[in-house]
Coordinates of C-alpha atoms and ligand atoms in Angstrom, one line a residue:
M1 CA 93.9 121.6 82.8
L2 CA 96.3 118.7 82.0
S3 CA 99.9 119.5 82.2
N4 CA 101.8 120.0 79.1
I5 CA 104.4 117.2 78.8
I6 CA 107.2 117.7 76.4
A7 CA 109.9 115.3 75.3
I8 CA 113.2 116.7 74.1
C9 CA 114.5 114.3 71.7
N10 CA 117.1 113.8 69.2
Q11 CA 119.2 110.6 69.0
K12 CA 122.4 112.5 68.2
G13 CA 124.5 113.7 71.1
G14 CA 125.7 117.2 71.5
V15 CA 122.8 118.9 69.7
G16 CA 121.6 121.0 72.5
K17 CA 118.9 118.8 74.1
T18 CA 120.0 119.2 77.6
T19 CA 120.8 122.9 77.2
T20 CA 117.3 123.5 75.8
A21 CA 115.6 121.5 78.7
I22 CA 117.6 123.7 81.3
N23 CA 117.2 127.0 79.7
L24 CA 113.6 126.8 78.5
A25 CA 112.7 125.4 81.9
A26 CA 114.4 128.3 83.6
A27 CA 113.1 130.8 81.4
L28 CA 109.3 129.6 81.8
S29 CA 109.9 129.5 85.5
A30 CA 111.2 133.0 85.7
V31 CA 107.8 134.1 84.2
G32 CA 105.8 132.3 86.9
K33 CA 105.2 128.9 85.4
K34 CA 105.6 125.9 87.5
I35 CA 108.1 123.6 85.8
L36 CA 109.5 120.0 86.3
I37 CA 112.3 118.5 84.4
I38 CA 112.6 114.8 84.3
D39 CA 116.3 113.9 83.6
L40 CA 115.9 110.6 81.5
D41 CA 119.6 110.5 80.6
P42 CA 121.9 108.3 82.7
Q43 CA 124.7 110.7 82.0
G44 CA 122.7 113.2 84.3
N45 CA 123.8 116.3 82.3
A46 CA 120.6 118.0 83.4
S47 CA 121.0 117.2 87.1
T48 CA 124.5 118.6 86.9
G49 CA 123.4 121.8 84.8
L50 CA 120.9 122.6 87.6
G51 CA 123.4 122.1 90.4
V52 CA 122.2 118.9 91.8
E53 CA 124.8 117.2 93.9
Y54 CA 125.6 113.6 93.5
S55 CA 124.6 113.0 97.1
N56 CA 121.2 114.2 96.2
R57 CA 120.7 111.9 93.2
K58 CA 119.8 108.7 95.3
K59 CA 116.0 109.3 94.7
S60 CA 116.3 109.5 91.0
I61 CA 114.0 108.7 88.0
Y62 CA 115.8 105.1 88.2
E63 CA 114.3 104.3 91.6
A64 CA 110.9 105.6 90.4
L65 CA 111.0 103.6 87.2
A66 CA 112.2 100.4 89.1
K67 CA 109.3 101.1 91.6
S68 CA 111.4 101.2 94.7
I69 CA 110.2 104.7 95.5
P70 CA 106.9 106.5 94.5
F71 CA 107.5 108.9 91.7
D72 CA 106.5 112.0 93.8
E73 CA 109.4 111.3 96.2
S74 CA 111.9 111.6 93.4
I75 CA 111.1 115.3 92.6
Q76 CA 113.2 117.8 94.2
Q77 CA 113.2 121.6 94.2
T78 CA 116.2 123.2 92.4
Q79 CA 117.7 126.5 93.6
L80 CA 115.0 128.3 91.3
E81 CA 111.7 129.0 92.9
N82 CA 109.5 127.4 90.4
L83 CA 111.9 124.8 88.9
Y84 CA 111.8 121.2 90.0
I85 CA 113.7 118.1 88.9
V86 CA 113.5 114.4 89.0
P87 CA 117.5 113.6 88.9
S88 CA 119.1 110.7 87.1
N89 CA 122.0 108.7 88.0
V90 CA 124.1 106.2 86.2
E91 CA 122.0 103.2 87.4
L92 CA 119.5 104.2 84.9
S93 CA 121.7 102.9 82.2
G94 CA 120.9 99.4 83.5
I95 CA 117.0 100.0 83.4
E96 CA 116.4 98.7 79.6
S97 CA 117.8 95.2 80.4
E98 CA 116.0 95.1 83.7
L99 CA 112.8 95.8 82.0
A100 CA 113.4 93.5 79.0
N101 CA 110.7 91.1 79.8
D102 CA 107.9 93.7 80.9
K103 CA 105.4 93.7 78.1
D104 CA 104.3 97.1 79.3
K105 CA 107.6 98.7 79.5
A106 CA 106.9 101.5 77.2
F107 CA 104.0 102.8 79.4
I108 CA 106.0 102.9 82.6
L109 CA 106.7 106.7 82.8
K110 CA 103.4 107.5 81.5
S111 CA 101.8 105.5 84.3
L112 CA 104.1 107.0 86.9
L113 CA 102.9 110.5 85.7
N114 CA 99.2 109.6 85.6
N115 CA 99.3 108.2 89.1
S116 CA 101.3 111.1 90.5
T117 CA 99.3 113.6 92.7
T118 CA 101.7 116.4 92.4
I119 CA 102.2 116.4 88.6
K120 CA 99.1 118.3 87.9
T121 CA 100.5 121.3 89.7
F122 CA 103.1 121.8 87.1
D123 CA 102.4 124.0 84.0
Y124 CA 105.1 122.4 81.8
I125 CA 107.0 119.1 82.2
F126 CA 110.2 118.5 80.1
I127 CA 111.7 115.1 79.5
D128 CA 115.4 115.3 78.7
C129 CA 116.1 112.3 76.6
P130 CA 119.3 110.3 76.2
P131 CA 121.0 110.5 72.7
A132 CA 119.5 107.2 71.2
L133 CA 116.1 106.2 70.0
S134 CA 116.1 103.7 72.7
L135 CA 113.4 102.3 75.2
L136 CA 114.0 105.4 77.4
T137 CA 113.0 107.8 74.6
V138 CA 110.2 105.7 73.6
M139 CA 109.1 105.7 77.2
A140 CA 109.3 109.6 76.9
M141 CA 107.4 109.8 73.8
T142 CA 104.6 107.5 75.2
A143 CA 104.2 109.9 78.3
A144 CA 104.4 113.1 76.4
N145 CA 101.9 115.3 74.4
S146 CA 104.6 116.7 72.1
V147 CA 108.2 116.3 71.0
L148 CA 110.5 119.2 71.0
V149 CA 113.5 118.4 68.6
P150 CA 116.8 120.5 69.0
L151 CA 118.5 120.5 65.6
Q152 CA 122.2 121.7 65.4
C153 CA 122.7 123.8 62.2
E154 CA 125.3 121.4 60.4
F155 CA 125.4 119.2 57.4
F156 CA 124.0 115.8 58.9
A157 CA 121.2 117.5 60.9
L158 CA 118.4 116.6 58.2
E159 CA 119.6 112.9 57.8
G160 CA 119.1 112.1 61.4
L161 CA 115.8 113.9 61.4
S162 CA 114.1 111.6 59.0
Q163 CA 114.8 108.7 61.4
L164 CA 113.6 110.5 64.2
I165 CA 110.2 111.6 62.5
K166 CA 109.6 107.8 61.8
T167 CA 110.0 106.9 65.3
V168 CA 107.5 109.6 66.4
D169 CA 105.2 108.3 63.8
R170 CA 105.5 104.8 65.0
V171 CA 105.0 105.7 68.7
Q172 CA 102.0 107.8 67.6
K173 CA 100.4 105.0 65.7
N174 CA 101.1 102.1 68.4
L175 CA 101.4 103.7 71.7
N176 CA 100.4 107.3 71.9
P177 CA 97.7 108.9 69.5
E178 CA 98.2 112.2 71.0
L179 CA 101.8 112.6 70.2
S180 CA 103.1 115.2 67.6
I181 CA 106.2 117.0 66.9
D182 CA 106.0 120.6 68.1
G183 CA 108.3 121.8 67.0
I184 CA 111.9 122.1 65.8
I185 CA 114.3 124.4 67.4
L186 CA 117.6 125.2 65.6
T187 CA 120.6 125.6 67.9
M188 CA 124.2 126.5 67.8
F189 CA 123.4 128.9 64.8
D190 CA 126.3 130.8 63.6
K191 CA 125.2 133.4 61.2
R192 CA 128.9 134.0 59.9
N193 CA 129.0 130.3 58.7
K194 CA 127.5 129.6 55.3
L195 CA 126.7 126.0 56.0
S196 CA 124.8 127.0 59.3
T197 CA 122.7 129.5 57.4
Q198 CA 122.0 127.0 54.6
V199 CA 120.9 124.4 57.0
A200 CA 118.5 126.9 58.6
V201 CA 117.0 127.7 55.3
D202 CA 116.7 124.0 54.3
V203 CA 115.0 123.0 57.5
K204 CA 112.5 125.8 57.4
K205 CA 111.7 125.0 53.7
H206 CA 110.9 121.5 54.5
L207 CA 109.3 121.6 57.8
Q208 CA 107.8 125.3 57.6
E209 CA 105.6 125.9 60.6
K210 CA 107.1 123.1 62.7
V211 CA 110.1 125.2 62.9
F212 CA 110.4 127.8 65.9
D213 CA 111.0 131.4 64.7
T214 CA 113.6 131.7 67.4
M215 CA 117.0 130.3 66.7
I216 CA 119.5 129.6 69.4
P217 CA 123.0 131.1 68.4
R218 CA 126.2 129.5 69.3
N219 CA 127.3 131.4 72.4
V220 CA 130.1 130.8 74.7
R221 CA 128.2 131.9 77.8
V222 CA 125.6 129.0 77.2
S223 CA 128.4 126.5 77.4
E224 CA 130.0 128.1 80.3
A225 CA 126.9 128.1 82.5
P226 CA 126.6 124.3 83.5
S227 CA 129.9 124.4 85.2
F228 CA 128.5 126.8 87.6
G229 CA 125.4 124.5 88.0
M230 CA 123.2 127.3 86.5
P231 CA 121.0 127.9 83.5
V232 CA 122.5 130.5 81.3
V233 CA 119.3 132.8 81.7
I234 CA 120.4 133.1 85.3
Y235 CA 124.3 133.0 84.8
D236 CA 124.1 135.7 82.3
R237 CA 120.9 137.1 81.4
K238 CA 122.0 139.5 79.0
S239 CA 124.0 137.2 76.9
K240 CA 122.7 136.4 73.3
G241 CA 122.1 132.8 74.2
S242 CA 119.8 133.7 77.2
Q243 CA 118.0 136.2 75.3
A244 CA 117.3 133.6 72.6
Y245 CA 116.0 131.1 75.2
L246 CA 113.9 133.8 76.8
K247 CA 112.2 134.6 73.4
L248 CA 111.7 130.8 72.8
A249 CA 110.0 130.5 76.1
N250 CA 107.6 133.3 74.9
E251 CA 107.0 131.6 71.7
I252 CA 106.1 128.5 73.5
I253 CA 103.7 130.2 75.7
K254 CA 101.9 131.9 72.8
K255 CA 101.6 128.6 70.9
N256 CA 100.2 126.8 74.0
D257 CA 97.7 129.8 74.6
N258 CA 96.5 129.5 71.0
R259 CA 96.1 125.9 71.2
E260 CA 94.1 126.1 74.4
A261 CA 91.9 128.9 72.9
A262 CA 91.2 126.8 69.9
Ligands
LIG301 N1 124.0 127.6 72.0 C1 125.1 127.2 72.4 N2 126.2 127.8 72.2 C2 127.4 127.4 72.7 N3 127.6 126.0 73.2 C3 126.3 125.3 73.4 C4 125.1 125.9 73.0 N4 124.1 124.8 73.1 C5 124.7 123.8 73.6 N5 126.2 124.1 73.7 C6 127.1 123.1 74.3 O1 127.2 122.0 73.4 C7 127.4 120.8 74.2 C8 126.4 119.9 74.0 O2 124.9 120.5 74.4 P1 124.0 119.6 75.2 O3 122.9 120.4 75.5 O4 124.6 118.9 76.3 O5 123.5 118.5 74.0 P2 122.8 117.1 74.2 O6 122.0 117.2 75.4 O7 121.8 117.1 73.0 O8 123.7 116.1 74.2 C9 127.6 121.3 75.7 O9 128.8 121.2 76.1 C10 126.9 122.6 75.6 O10 127.3 123.4 76.7
LIG302 MG1 122.0 115.7 76.9

């Protein structure tokens, strides 16, 4: 079986990409799935949120993309048994200009994954993208089978989404025919806030089965966890935020089982 490679994308910052990457990965690893997170954001928030020290970020996705180390050497285990990460460091912010003249630049990550010997041992691979529809995000979409879009329940959410969908369509047409959006996860949902509820209703009306049933509530425990270098599903398993990510993990496993059965 080929691994499931999921790019977590939204060109807006602060919508819950990294939080979703970390917690979905931790929730899936807790039920015995072997998971890899590729931190593709120069800010390295996923690396920090999973407790990777700065001194342990020298073999990062940057070195792998720049071909100064083999991709498999950039993979390291986190504190969690089934959860591995390729960390990022700030040098990654220079990769786009370094690769400016490489005509195959969109395919670099894909070919690293194709040529990796350990990649096939992972059940799911999550790519945490930077907040831009830049080369790094296009690389992630070219390497992935599906795009997971965290959407914050606020007024401008849908506006950004149409641009994102256009980018996915373009990558699907020109670079990666396998790619689809699967799906949209509503984040930071606040049921006491009318606008939050209205956005959720609108998104579900427009995008229907693309939207996961599970919504991630706004929950302070979710925002506290990264400063302890832990996913919230470990930091406070009983919190509302944790319970939602555990539910989302089940939804993803079910979707995947259905797809494999079909
Ligand atoms: N469900 C949530 N409840 C409360 N705070 C959240 C939640 N999801 C994310 N956050 C916080 O919002 C900020 C942005 O989230 P993050 O996942 O880093 O977004 P992105 O990766 O899209 O930039 C972070 O400080 C994070 O801790
Ligand atoms: Mg992020």
